[in-house]
Amino acid sequence: MTTIRRFSCNDLLRFASVNLDHLTETFNMSFYMTYLARWPDYFHVADGPGNKVMGYIMGKVEGQGESWHGHVTAVTVATEYRRQQLAKKLMNLLEEISDKIDKAYFVDLFVRASNTPAIKMYEKSYPFLRIGCWTSGPTGAFQRNAGAFSGRYSTLLSSILACNMQAVVFLLLGYVIYRRVLRYYSGEEDGLDMRKALSRDVEKKSIIPLKRPITPDELEYD
Amino acid sequence: MASKFGLAGGIPERRVRPIWDAIDSRQFKNALKHSTSLLAKCPNSPYALALKSLILERMGKSDEALSVCLNAKDLLYKNDSLLMDDLTLSTLQIVFQRLDRLDLATGCYEYACSKFPSNLDLMMGLFNCYVREYSFVKQQQTAIKMYKLVGEERFLLWAVCSIQLQVDLDHDHVEWLQRILIAGSDKFVINALLLACSNLDCSKNLQYAKPRSNLLKVAAVQQSDLVSVELPEHFLDVFCGNGGEKLAMLAEGLLKKHVASHSLHEPEALIVYISILEQQARYGDALEILSGKLGSLLIIEVDKQRIQGRLLARSGDYATGADIYEKILELWTAVTYNPDDWECFLHYLGCLLEDGSSWSNGVHNDPINPQKSVDCKVSQLPDEVFHSRISTSLAFVKKLQADTSDDFIRCPYLAILEIERRKQLHGKGNDDDIVEALMLYFLKFGHLASFSSDVEVFLQVLTPDKKTEFLAKLMKTLDSPATVPTKALGQSITIFKIQELTGNLYKVPVLELESCAVQMVKMYCKSLPLSKDLDPQESMYGEELLSMVCNVLVQLFWRTRHLGYFIEAIMVLEFGLTIRRYIWQYKILLLHLYSHLGVISLAYEWYKSLDMKNILMETVSHHILPQMLASPLWGDLNNLLKDYLKFMDDHFRESADLTFLAYRHRNYSKVIEFVQFKERLQRSNQYLVARVETSVLQLKQKADNIEEEEDVLKNLNSGVHFVELSNEIGSKTLTFNEDFHSRPWWTPTTEKNYLLGPFEGLSYCPKENLVRNFIDLLLYTKEREENVRRVVEKKSLLPRMIYLSIHSASASLKESVEENGSISGSKISSELKFLLEHHAKMLGYSLSDAVEVVMGVSSGVKSFEAFGSDKIDWINFAVFLNAWNLNSHEPLQPDRDQCGRGIWHVVDTLLVKYISEKIKSMESLVCSPRVDLPILVQLVTEPLAWHGLVIQSCVRSSLPSGKKKKKGGSMDQHSSLVLNGVRDSIQSLCDILKEVAKWIRGQIDRSEDESVENILSSLRKKEQDERPGRVFHVLESLIPSINEAEHGGRICQELKTWSALDVARKIVTGDSTLLHFVPALGAASDLELLPYLSATERVEWIVQALHRWTRSLP
């Protein structure tokens, strides 16, 4: 039960119950407002009945030529509304805007490369996967807490055990690991640059994985 | 940066680059060296000077920076042949802005634009300056000039936004001008209006001048040359008519003309165009534009349809509106989930039932605390039509249910409940149907955590009997639980939540309630294995149960007054946090439990662990701020206030630049939003309180040393600004941005704490709902606003009253005060009297009546209850009254003694009596929460401290200064009477402080082990008697049965660290830590040692100091 609409400044005063979660970063005002001022189509909030904030997504569109792409900066869902596929809906919306409005070639995001032992457990025990809070960028963090994905993907899981849970979740949403960025997170942990091709990239060139890992200096965008 | 390295003011790039490089790498000394050599070569280059001022400012040399910057500006103005480029100007602008001299930056750009009227870069710079100054009229004029120059759509929209901003002006300014216009003389009115136009751009407000328009028109024209401001272009137009309307028409006219010649090319421009038409209720025109060629600017069809739906509904064409919303709801693809769009469904239903409530953008609909349900009208439709529309909606909803296969689409199912609710509102409802619909919804979604909040508004329409019936039906489902364990757990939790929500738990007897808590905690223990493999970062199954157990235990404490239940609630949450330390819900409950217990240091620890930062400080710090304001944890309080004010002030500083960013990126709706948001934060009640409290805190911290206190007062401009604030606050509309949803049931707002009163049973239940309907919300907000105003009004008088009291005391022993050379004894006396009158008025009395009350309480004729809830304010009043009386020649009361000794005695008696009363009321911690501790702390750190300052001032003035001798005769007699008063007062302060010290020593000296044992024994239940402990027992007996195979390694590991003893010890230590802070009151200089002394040593030390003073008196 979700009304997804553009995020507004007043929502900053309403999102406490989402942001109290320890993994959801509360950025400074200029960060939020820069996103709102520059990419308002990429910043959406989901309202539930009783006008409660269920979660939100932040992103942007950037790049030149064939690297013109949408980027997901953060997705988060309040504890109360996890396991309802909300994160997926928010991601789909961002992809649609990148595709239809901005005619981008792909959407990308960064996840931590650390492996977690939880995958087998998910595969065995749960008919769905969960995504709760996830923030990209070197200071980002991730939590596999909520949202739910249908069990029809479970067979896929066994083939992607080498990835971490966040990567798994995004793989199920159609993202591929495009490249590894060495020591991307605070100079310590590698990041995975994941991409999903959009309709404009007819030949799906944007998602052909790079063979060698790159360093953060080689990244074209933040 | 490339442009920065071009030719700037004729300087080649290679010379400038090293300076910028050094600045960027923060090597300011190096930068200054390069800058000096550059200036040696180009001494008259404004750009070189601008760079130097920039470096100086970064080095913290503000005065030098300003002077160099002004030199550069003068050079620019003097020498027409110099290149006036944007780079030089923007560099100057940066420095001026950082020095808080936006006006100078604007002046430079204005001058440059007048020299080069067709330079677009300079005009954009000027526009940006006006954005920073929130000077909307000038923004508009500049944008129009740019538009005329290059004809670009964006500049037209910049102008339109600037017009919109004038229309949406802050209510504060409107109210303010209204007041002036009603009360002021004509000349005053004119000046106010001119000021408003020049500084605030309040042209909209000029409409209120209408009744006097002719006179004002003449006066404005006549006087305009007297005031150094230029009248806005449409000053007189707006003056005589409805400004808002005219402005909207102006904006529309501009857009219309542009569309005719150039069309529009940006979706945001179209949105602005439509909103301007909508503002004028021109829905038909807006719809026409949307369905025409311009409509194609909105690429996503649904976005367009939503606007169409809204316009149709607002225009009253409900039938077409309903069709549009139906279409939107039916859109269901792999990436679009519109059948789940609850708001859209409400709009659809609103259209069908021809009820426009959900579109009325009522002024009272608070965007932060919106209503939980649509405040719909009783349908005016004839019964037949109503029934047929209801059937249509039901059929449509059923179709949606059938069409959507997704298990997570809740809207079409909850929609049935909304339809039933509307039926009931129409008088055609049936409670049984609602219960049935609730049951169906439960069977489908009862396992979800959001179930209870989904159905909350629908439960409210049921009668108590029907609620019980629903609950009974829910209980029955437990007979055949869901097969998936997590689902079964979810359903059980939901049933507990519904019991909480319906108030059922407030009706059951104590033992039954306790059993319920035991049941919950057993369920929690049973569900632990489900989470055995989860990552510690991940929410565990059944986590909510412990929050609910805590809620029940606190209720048991409220009902029985057994502190054991309260301690048990703490233990339960601490236990939960041992297993997983990230659960913010537990932390918030704990911080409130510790606050109520009086162990504020632990409460603050948990608050800190929540890592509240940035905007959360505005919305969430209400959990701790009020308690901290009354606590002796001054260092922590100072950090809390400092961080918060820094966040707010930083935002106010950078907000305009972000607004300009929105202009540049053509996101016009965000422009309006940003400006409104900044205004909202600026009027935040919490911001106002924090500003005043920061100053009061500084005064409290330094009250032990009169010289240091005087330094603080000097920095506060002797408290003058705060008196102004106190006068102004009546005209301010305050905003309330706190998010109260996460507060526990027993303290739903900062003002309420049910635990302080007797058990009220069901009268408070269901859970206090602040936003049940907007009348409640309005009343509540109004009440809070009045409350905050009163508090701030009173508090903001404090610094000035302290300042005047210090001077009044010394003036009583000297003839006049020479310090600062200006303020004479009689002026002090009259001003202080005025403030006392004001203070008394705020307490609800005239000055003489207030004096009567104070005397009455002091003499024992009246009890402290005569002071009501403002006891500290009353004692403060007595302290300042005494200070005034020392230097006043007016008899305080007829027939009372005239030397002032009587008032000394009144103050001493009040302090002694009230402090003793509080000490007596606080028995040991384990018997009851120490709710009186904050009052004791306040007494000692506020009125007693202010009184200490009056004494210090007297002592200081009585010391031989070597200056002129005092006059003989009556003055000497007066002095000796004052000094007698001082002596007695010191003695009485010594006595009461000794009593405080004794009490503290008694508390601290109690054996820690004994206190810990007391806490733990409160949880040990003996046999069948009604005593706390059953819940705690379940948790304790879980520990031995924990094993890795069943519960997983992590949970086992974490639980090994659990110790109830440690928690009890933490409470005891936290409590005594707090006690060490209490007597931080000093009353003499040289207090550096204080922090290193124990509480009792401090008091003794202070007492000694007081004795020393007595000895030093002549």
Short mmCIF file of C-alpha atoms in Angstrom, two decimals, chain B residues 326-583:
data_model
loop_
_atom_site.label_atom_id
_atom_site.label_comp_id
_atom_site.label_asym_id
_atom_site.label_seq_id
_atom_site.Cartn_x
_atom_site.Cartn_y
_atom_site.Cartn_z
CA GLU B 326 -9.81 4.49 -12.02
CA LYS B 327 -7.48 4.39 -14.99
CA ILE B 328 -4.48 5.17 -12.82
CA LEU B 329 -5.35 2.45 -10.32
CA GLU B 330 -5.75 -0.11 -13.05
CA LEU B 331 -2.24 0.38 -14.34
CA TRP B 332 -0.36 -2.69 -13.27
CA THR B 333 2.82 -3.75 -15.01
CA ALA B 334 6.10 -5.36 -14.04
CA VAL B 335 7.38 -2.01 -12.82
CA THR B 336 4.21 -0.06 -12.01
CA TYR B 337 2.14 -0.97 -9.02
CA ASN B 338 -0.65 1.55 -9.07
CA PRO B 339 -3.35 -0.75 -7.63
CA ASP B 340 -1.40 -0.37 -4.40
CA ASP B 341 -1.57 3.43 -4.45
CA TRP B 342 -3.59 4.23 -1.35
CA GLU B 343 -3.74 7.97 -1.90
CA CYS B 344 -4.98 7.45 -5.42
CA PHE B 345 -7.70 5.15 -4.13
CA LEU B 346 -8.79 7.79 -1.60
CA HIS B 347 -9.01 10.32 -4.42
CA TYR B 348 -11.02 7.88 -6.50
CA LEU B 349 -13.46 7.32 -3.65
CA GLY B 350 -13.61 11.06 -2.97
CA CYS B 351 -14.61 11.67 -6.58
CA LEU B 352 -17.21 8.91 -6.58
CA LEU B 353 -18.83 10.23 -3.42
CA GLU B 354 -18.42 13.82 -4.61
CA ASP B 355 -16.44 14.81 -1.57
CA GLY B 356 -13.57 17.20 -2.28
CA SER B 357 -12.09 17.17 1.23
CA SER B 358 -8.90 15.44 0.25
CA TRP B 359 -8.02 18.16 -2.26
CA SER B 360 -8.75 21.17 -0.14
CA ASN B 361 -5.33 22.49 0.65
CA GLY B 362 -6.56 23.69 3.99
CA VAL B 363 -4.27 26.10 5.79
CA HIS B 364 -4.38 23.88 8.81
CA ASN B 365 -3.19 20.72 7.18
CA ASP B 366 0.24 20.38 8.67
CA PRO B 367 2.59 18.74 6.19
CA ILE B 368 4.68 17.31 9.01
CA ASN B 369 1.87 15.79 11.04
CA PRO B 370 -0.77 15.10 8.44
CA GLN B 371 -4.05 13.64 9.46
CA LYS B 372 -4.16 9.89 9.66
CA SER B 373 -7.43 9.55 7.84
CA VAL B 374 -9.16 11.66 5.28
CA ASP B 375 -11.35 14.10 7.13
CA CYS B 376 -14.24 13.48 4.80
CA LYS B 377 -17.56 15.20 4.86
CA VAL B 378 -20.82 13.44 5.39
CA SER B 379 -21.94 12.75 1.87
CA GLN B 380 -24.72 14.96 0.59
CA LEU B 381 -25.71 12.45 -2.05
CA PRO B 382 -29.23 11.06 -1.94
CA ASP B 383 -29.29 7.54 -0.46
CA GLU B 384 -29.92 5.82 -3.74
CA VAL B 385 -27.07 7.53 -5.49
CA PHE B 386 -24.82 6.93 -2.50
CA HIS B 387 -25.60 3.21 -2.53
CA SER B 388 -25.03 2.91 -6.19
CA ARG B 389 -21.67 4.71 -5.95
CA ILE B 390 -20.64 2.49 -3.05
CA SER B 391 -21.55 -0.59 -5.10
CA THR B 392 -19.52 0.76 -8.00
CA SER B 393 -16.50 1.24 -5.77
CA LEU B 394 -16.86 -2.22 -4.24
CA ALA B 395 -17.09 -3.82 -7.64
CA PHE B 396 -14.04 -1.91 -8.80
CA VAL B 397 -12.03 -2.88 -5.73
CA LYS B 398 -12.98 -6.55 -6.16
CA LYS B 399 -11.83 -6.34 -9.74
CA LEU B 400 -8.52 -4.88 -8.60
CA GLN B 401 -8.18 -7.73 -6.11
CA ALA B 402 -8.78 -10.27 -8.84
CA ASP B 403 -6.41 -8.59 -11.29
CA THR B 404 -3.42 -8.30 -9.00
CA SER B 405 -1.70 -11.51 -8.19
CA ASP B 406 1.00 -9.97 -6.03
CA ASP B 407 0.87 -10.99 -2.36
CA PHE B 408 2.14 -7.62 -1.27
CA ILE B 409 -0.57 -5.43 -2.78
CA ARG B 410 -2.63 -4.42 0.26
CA CYS B 411 -4.54 -1.44 -1.06
CA PRO B 412 -7.50 -3.20 -2.73
CA TYR B 413 -8.09 -5.13 0.50
CA LEU B 414 -7.79 -2.20 2.89
CA ALA B 415 -10.02 -0.30 0.45
CA ILE B 416 -12.95 -2.43 1.58
CA LEU B 417 -12.47 -1.06 5.09
CA GLU B 418 -12.37 2.52 3.86
CA ILE B 419 -15.58 1.95 1.91
CA GLU B 420 -17.22 0.54 5.06
CA ARG B 421 -15.99 3.54 7.02
CA ARG B 422 -17.55 5.92 4.51
CA LYS B 423 -20.79 3.98 4.72
CA GLN B 424 -20.79 4.41 8.45
CA LEU B 425 -20.13 8.12 8.14
CA HIS B 426 -23.17 8.30 5.88
CA GLY B 427 -25.24 6.59 8.56
CA LYS B 428 -25.58 3.45 6.46
CA GLY B 429 -22.74 1.48 7.96
CA ASN B 430 -22.74 -1.70 9.87
CA ASP B 431 -20.21 -2.55 12.57
CA ASP B 432 -20.45 -6.25 11.73
CA ASP B 433 -19.35 -5.54 8.18
CA ILE B 434 -16.37 -3.61 9.47
CA VAL B 435 -15.40 -6.42 11.83
CA GLU B 436 -15.74 -8.91 9.00
CA ALA B 437 -13.61 -6.76 6.71
CA LEU B 438 -11.03 -6.42 9.47
CA MET B 439 -10.94 -10.18 9.89
CA LEU B 440 -10.47 -10.73 6.17
CA TYR B 441 -7.65 -8.21 6.15
CA PHE B 442 -6.10 -9.95 9.14
CA LEU B 443 -6.22 -13.35 7.51
CA LYS B 444 -4.37 -11.99 4.50
CA PHE B 445 -1.96 -9.53 6.08
CA GLY B 446 -2.13 -10.13 9.83
CA HIS B 447 1.45 -11.39 9.92
CA LEU B 448 2.88 -8.10 8.62
CA ALA B 449 4.41 -5.64 11.06
CA SER B 450 2.39 -2.84 9.53
CA PHE B 451 -1.01 -4.49 10.10
CA SER B 452 -1.96 -2.59 13.24
CA SER B 453 -0.99 0.80 11.91
CA ASP B 454 -2.86 0.02 8.66
CA VAL B 455 -6.11 -0.61 10.51
CA GLU B 456 -5.72 1.91 13.33
CA VAL B 457 -8.15 4.45 11.91
CA PHE B 458 -10.75 1.79 11.22
CA LEU B 459 -10.65 0.45 14.76
CA GLN B 460 -11.46 3.93 15.99
CA VAL B 461 -14.90 3.86 14.38
CA LEU B 462 -15.92 0.69 16.22
CA THR B 463 -17.86 0.75 19.49
CA PRO B 464 -16.04 -0.72 22.53
CA ASP B 465 -18.20 -3.85 22.34
CA LYS B 466 -17.38 -4.41 18.72
CA LYS B 467 -13.70 -3.93 19.44
CA THR B 468 -13.95 -6.67 22.06
CA GLU B 469 -15.79 -8.87 19.59
CA PHE B 470 -13.09 -8.33 16.99
CA LEU B 471 -10.41 -9.15 19.53
CA ALA B 472 -12.21 -12.36 20.51
CA LYS B 473 -12.34 -13.40 16.87
CA LEU B 474 -8.66 -12.69 16.51
CA MET B 475 -7.89 -14.80 19.58
CA LYS B 476 -9.79 -17.66 18.03
CA THR B 477 -7.47 -17.71 15.06
CA LEU B 478 -4.71 -18.70 17.45
CA ASP B 479 -6.32 -22.13 17.70
CA SER B 480 -5.13 -22.92 14.22
CA PRO B 481 -1.95 -20.92 13.73
CA ALA B 482 -0.23 -20.45 10.40
CA THR B 483 2.11 -23.24 9.42
CA VAL B 484 5.08 -21.03 8.63
CA PRO B 485 6.58 -20.21 12.06
CA THR B 486 7.51 -16.61 11.19
CA LYS B 487 4.00 -15.99 9.91
CA ALA B 488 2.42 -17.47 13.03
CA LEU B 489 4.70 -15.31 15.18
CA GLY B 490 3.77 -12.22 13.17
CA GLN B 491 0.05 -12.91 13.67
CA SER B 492 0.47 -13.42 17.40
CA ILE B 493 2.39 -10.17 17.72
CA THR B 494 -0.33 -8.39 15.77
CA ILE B 495 -2.97 -9.67 18.20
CA PHE B 496 -0.99 -8.28 21.13
CA LYS B 497 -0.67 -4.99 19.31
CA ILE B 498 -4.39 -4.82 18.66
CA GLN B 499 -5.00 -5.46 22.36
CA GLU B 500 -2.71 -2.53 23.11
CA LEU B 501 -4.38 -0.35 20.50
CA THR B 502 -7.97 -1.03 21.58
CA GLY B 503 -7.19 -0.28 25.22
CA ASN B 504 -8.03 -3.82 26.22
CA LEU B 505 -4.89 -4.06 28.33
CA TYR B 506 -6.07 -1.19 30.50
CA LYS B 507 -9.20 -3.00 31.54
CA VAL B 508 -7.77 -6.28 32.74
CA PRO B 509 -6.84 -6.86 36.40
CA VAL B 510 -3.22 -6.52 37.46
CA LEU B 511 -2.52 -10.25 37.69
CA GLU B 512 -3.98 -10.89 34.28
CA LEU B 513 -1.98 -8.04 32.85
CA GLU B 514 1.15 -9.46 34.37
CA SER B 515 0.34 -12.85 32.86
CA CYS B 516 0.01 -11.17 29.52
CA ALA B 517 3.52 -9.76 29.86
CA VAL B 518 4.79 -13.20 30.83
CA GLN B 519 3.12 -14.66 27.77
CA MET B 520 4.79 -12.08 25.55
CA VAL B 521 8.21 -12.62 27.00
CA LYS B 522 7.83 -16.40 26.68
CA MET B 523 6.91 -15.92 23.05
CA TYR B 524 10.03 -13.81 22.61
CA CYS B 525 12.19 -16.54 24.10
CA LYS B 526 10.53 -19.16 21.93
CA SER B 527 11.08 -17.12 18.80
CA LEU B 528 14.80 -16.57 19.39
CA PRO B 529 15.86 -19.69 17.44
CA LEU B 530 14.16 -18.27 14.33
CA SER B 531 16.82 -15.58 14.25
CA LYS B 532 19.76 -17.82 14.94
CA ASP B 533 21.52 -17.29 11.62
CA LEU B 534 20.71 -13.64 11.14
CA ASP B 535 23.40 -11.06 10.88
CA PRO B 536 23.65 -8.89 14.01
CA GLN B 537 22.77 -5.87 11.87
CA GLU B 538 19.48 -7.45 10.89
CA SER B 539 16.20 -7.09 12.79
CA MET B 540 15.33 -10.24 14.68
CA TYR B 541 11.98 -11.96 14.69
CA GLY B 542 9.76 -10.96 17.56
CA GLU B 543 11.81 -7.91 18.52
CA GLU B 544 8.65 -5.86 19.01
CA LEU B 545 7.58 -8.17 21.82
CA LEU B 546 10.04 -6.72 24.30
CA SER B 547 8.85 -3.16 23.57
CA MET B 548 5.33 -4.33 24.30
CA VAL B 549 6.45 -6.12 27.47
CA CYS B 550 8.05 -2.87 28.60
CA ASN B 551 4.81 -0.99 27.91
CA VAL B 552 2.85 -3.45 30.03
CA LEU B 553 5.38 -3.38 32.88
CA VAL B 554 5.33 0.41 33.02
CA GLN B 555 1.56 0.25 33.18
CA LEU B 556 1.84 -2.23 36.06
CA PHE B 557 4.14 0.19 37.82
CA TRP B 558 1.64 2.99 37.22
CA ARG B 559 -1.16 0.93 38.63
CA THR B 560 0.58 -0.65 41.62
CA ARG B 561 3.41 1.82 42.31
CA HIS B 562 5.73 -1.15 42.76
CA LEU B 563 9.06 0.20 41.55
CA GLY B 564 10.07 -3.40 40.84
CA TYR B 565 7.93 -3.38 37.69
CA PHE B 566 9.73 -0.30 36.53
CA ILE B 567 13.14 -1.88 37.15
CA GLU B 568 11.88 -5.01 35.44
CA ALA B 569 11.02 -2.95 32.34
CA ILE B 570 14.57 -1.64 32.32
CA MET B 571 16.00 -5.13 32.69
CA VAL B 572 13.89 -6.49 29.83
CA LEU B 573 15.12 -3.83 27.41
CA GLU B 574 18.73 -4.06 28.56
CA PHE B 575 18.45 -7.81 28.00
CA GLY B 576 17.15 -7.25 24.48
CA LEU B 577 19.97 -4.86 23.74
CA THR B 578 22.50 -7.38 24.97
CA ILE B 579 21.35 -9.76 22.27
CA ARG B 580 21.31 -7.06 19.58
CA ARG B 581 22.60 -3.65 20.38
CA TYR B 582 21.10 -1.74 17.44
CA ILE B 583 17.43 -1.66 18.37
#
